[in-house]
């Protein structure tokens, strides 16, 4: 059997090849039964640990680009405490998954949230750690430290921006729950 799909505006056709897998959970995630020794599992896990943050950062950057380009609505990519709680509730309330599947998904979700928070904290927004990197670069270029007054003003602007972003996340979460956006 073949499948035709469009990616980046180009039509592609590929052959579907059936593949046997040991286990698939209700979400369609394939769980391969690796016959690897302990050291091999360690290096396999180390590889995943290195790839996951890079993948999350790549997705985040693409999402920001898509918002700027107008391809995606910002409220679809921003989630606050209400949205996160809803996601956790959806995982826990799913009666088809086993306890082990739910625990795995919740651990992965907490990892994704942690990585996303780390990435967000590095954004050059006053009030977050990323602005300190900008300050250091600016100080290196101009050859002197920024005044305390300038840093204080930027911090106030950043605080207002972060509060507005939190309000936007709350409103986005509520709209998704009420209207199913």
Short mmCIF file of C-alpha atoms in Angstrom, two decimals:
data_model
loop_
_atom_site.label_atom_id
_atom_site.label_comp_id
_atom_site.label_asym_id
_atom_site.label_seq_id
_atom_site.Cartn_x
_atom_site.Cartn_y
_atom_site.Cartn_z
CA UNK A 1 0.00 0.00 0.00
CA UNK A 2 1.16 3.51 -0.68
CA UNK A 3 0.29 6.82 0.93
CA UNK A 4 0.35 10.27 -0.65
CA UNK A 5 0.96 13.34 1.51
CA UNK A 6 1.97 16.99 1.21
CA UNK A 7 4.97 18.33 3.12
CA UNK A 8 6.29 21.87 2.68
CA UNK A 9 4.08 22.32 -0.38
CA UNK A 10 5.46 19.26 -2.19
CA UNK A 11 3.47 16.09 -2.87
CA UNK A 12 5.22 12.89 -1.73
CA UNK A 13 4.27 9.25 -2.12
CA UNK A 14 5.71 6.50 0.07
CA UNK A 15 5.14 2.79 0.48
CA UNK A 16 3.77 1.59 3.82
CA UNK A 17 5.71 -1.34 5.22
CA UNK A 18 4.07 -3.28 8.06
CA UNK A 19 6.27 -3.64 11.13
CA UNK A 20 5.83 -5.93 14.10
CA UNK A 21 6.23 -4.31 17.49
CA UNK A 22 6.14 -5.95 20.90
CA UNK A 23 3.82 -3.46 22.61
CA UNK A 24 1.82 -0.39 21.68
CA UNK A 25 -0.10 1.60 24.27
CA UNK A 26 -3.46 3.29 23.66
CA UNK A 27 -1.76 6.49 22.47
CA UNK A 28 0.00 4.59 19.68
CA UNK A 29 3.45 4.85 21.26
CA UNK A 30 5.66 1.94 20.30
CA UNK A 31 7.53 0.33 23.16
CA UNK A 32 10.44 -1.63 21.79
CA UNK A 33 11.81 -4.48 23.83
CA UNK A 34 15.53 -3.79 23.71
CA UNK A 35 17.84 -6.66 24.56
CA UNK A 36 20.67 -4.41 25.71
CA UNK A 37 23.04 -4.85 28.64
CA UNK A 38 23.05 -2.36 31.52
CA UNK A 39 25.86 -0.23 30.06
CA UNK A 40 24.08 -0.18 26.70
CA UNK A 41 20.83 1.00 28.32
CA UNK A 42 22.77 3.71 30.14
CA UNK A 43 24.24 5.09 26.90
CA UNK A 44 20.87 4.76 25.15
CA UNK A 45 19.26 6.80 27.95
CA UNK A 46 22.13 9.29 27.82
CA UNK A 47 21.47 9.76 24.10
CA UNK A 48 17.77 10.39 24.71
CA UNK A 49 18.62 12.81 27.52
CA UNK A 50 20.79 14.84 25.15
CA UNK A 51 18.32 14.80 22.25
CA UNK A 52 15.14 15.70 24.13
CA UNK A 53 16.09 19.24 25.28
CA UNK A 54 17.40 20.06 21.80
CA UNK A 55 14.18 18.77 20.26
CA UNK A 56 11.99 20.79 22.66
CA UNK A 57 14.05 23.93 21.98
CA UNK A 58 13.76 23.35 18.22
CA UNK A 59 9.97 22.96 18.49
CA UNK A 60 9.76 26.11 20.64
CA UNK A 61 11.79 28.18 18.17
CA UNK A 62 9.70 26.88 15.25
CA UNK A 63 6.55 27.74 17.17
CA UNK A 64 7.72 31.30 17.78
CA UNK A 65 8.61 31.64 14.07
CA UNK A 66 5.17 30.30 13.09
CA UNK A 67 3.46 32.83 15.37
CA UNK A 68 5.48 35.70 13.88
CA UNK A 69 4.77 34.46 10.34
CA UNK A 70 1.05 34.22 11.14
CA UNK A 71 0.86 30.48 10.43
CA UNK A 72 -0.30 29.64 13.96
CA UNK A 73 -2.39 31.55 16.48
CA UNK A 74 -0.39 32.36 19.61
CA UNK A 75 -3.12 31.09 21.95
CA UNK A 76 -2.64 27.59 20.50
CA UNK A 77 1.01 27.47 21.55
CA UNK A 78 0.81 29.07 24.99
CA UNK A 79 -0.37 27.16 28.00
CA UNK A 80 -0.49 28.26 31.62
CA UNK A 81 -1.26 26.47 34.88
CA UNK A 82 -4.87 25.81 33.85
CA UNK A 83 -3.81 24.17 30.57
CA UNK A 84 -1.13 22.10 32.27
CA UNK A 85 -3.60 20.95 34.91
CA UNK A 86 -6.06 20.00 32.16
CA UNK A 87 -3.37 17.95 30.39
CA UNK A 88 -2.45 16.13 33.62
CA UNK A 89 -6.14 15.49 34.32
CA UNK A 90 -6.61 14.05 30.80
CA UNK A 91 -3.73 11.63 31.38
CA UNK A 92 -4.90 10.55 34.84
CA UNK A 93 -8.57 10.24 33.85
CA UNK A 94 -7.86 8.04 30.80
CA UNK A 95 -9.36 4.68 31.77
CA UNK A 96 -7.73 2.78 28.90
CA UNK A 97 -4.15 3.34 30.07
CA UNK A 98 -2.44 1.28 32.74
CA UNK A 99 -0.88 2.87 35.80
CA UNK A 100 2.58 2.36 34.28
CA UNK A 101 1.53 4.14 31.06
CA UNK A 102 0.09 7.05 33.04
CA UNK A 103 3.22 7.32 35.19
CA UNK A 104 5.43 7.27 32.08
CA UNK A 105 3.39 10.00 30.35
CA UNK A 106 3.35 12.16 33.50
CA UNK A 107 7.12 11.83 33.91
CA UNK A 108 7.63 12.75 30.25
CA UNK A 109 5.21 15.68 30.61
CA UNK A 110 7.11 16.97 33.65
CA UNK A 111 10.37 16.66 31.69
CA UNK A 112 8.91 18.62 28.76
CA UNK A 113 7.60 21.32 31.12
CA UNK A 114 11.00 21.58 32.86
CA UNK A 115 12.85 21.90 29.56
CA UNK A 116 10.32 24.45 28.26
CA UNK A 117 10.71 26.51 31.45
CA UNK A 118 14.49 26.43 31.13
CA UNK A 119 14.26 27.58 27.51
CA UNK A 120 11.74 30.30 28.39
CA UNK A 121 13.99 31.53 31.19
CA UNK A 122 16.78 32.08 28.66
CA UNK A 123 14.66 34.40 26.49
CA UNK A 124 16.03 37.96 26.50
CA UNK A 125 13.09 39.40 28.44
CA UNK A 126 13.83 41.72 31.36
CA UNK A 127 13.11 39.91 34.59
CA UNK A 128 14.29 36.56 33.21
CA UNK A 129 17.86 35.25 33.21
CA UNK A 130 18.24 35.66 29.45
CA UNK A 131 18.39 39.43 29.81
CA UNK A 132 21.54 39.06 31.90
CA UNK A 133 23.26 37.51 28.87
CA UNK A 134 22.15 40.51 26.80
CA UNK A 135 23.41 42.91 29.49
CA UNK A 136 26.82 41.22 29.50
CA UNK A 137 27.09 41.39 25.70
CA UNK A 138 26.00 45.07 25.69
CA UNK A 139 28.52 45.85 28.44
CA UNK A 140 31.25 44.13 26.43
CA UNK A 141 30.36 46.18 23.34
CA UNK A 142 30.02 49.60 25.01
CA UNK A 143 32.89 48.97 27.44
CA UNK A 144 31.02 49.95 30.59
CA UNK A 145 28.24 48.76 32.84
CA UNK A 146 24.64 49.86 32.22
CA UNK A 147 23.32 52.29 34.79
CA UNK A 148 21.22 50.94 37.64
CA UNK A 149 18.41 53.25 36.48
CA UNK A 150 18.41 51.71 32.97
CA UNK A 151 18.44 48.16 34.37
CA UNK A 152 15.59 49.03 36.77
CA UNK A 153 13.47 50.46 33.95
CA UNK A 154 14.08 47.39 31.76
CA UNK A 155 13.16 45.14 34.69
CA UNK A 156 9.84 46.99 35.17
CA UNK A 157 9.07 46.69 31.44
CA UNK A 158 9.92 42.98 31.59
CA UNK A 159 7.75 42.44 34.66
CA UNK A 160 4.78 44.07 32.91
CA UNK A 161 5.42 41.90 29.83
CA UNK A 162 5.55 38.72 31.94
CA UNK A 163 2.31 39.63 33.77
CA UNK A 164 0.60 40.26 30.41
CA UNK A 165 1.93 36.93 29.13
CA UNK A 166 0.51 35.16 32.21
CA UNK A 167 -2.88 36.81 31.66
CA UNK A 168 -2.75 35.78 28.00
CA UNK A 169 -1.93 32.17 29.00
CA UNK A 170 -4.86 32.09 31.47
CA UNK A 171 -7.28 33.49 28.88
CA UNK A 172 -5.98 31.06 26.22
CA UNK A 173 -6.44 28.10 28.58
CA UNK A 174 -9.97 29.15 29.50
CA UNK A 175 -10.96 29.72 25.85
CA UNK A 176 -9.61 26.25 24.93
CA UNK A 177 -11.64 24.66 27.72
CA UNK A 178 -14.87 26.56 27.03
CA UNK A 179 -14.83 26.72 23.22
CA UNK A 180 -12.49 23.83 22.39
CA UNK A 181 -10.00 25.95 20.43
#
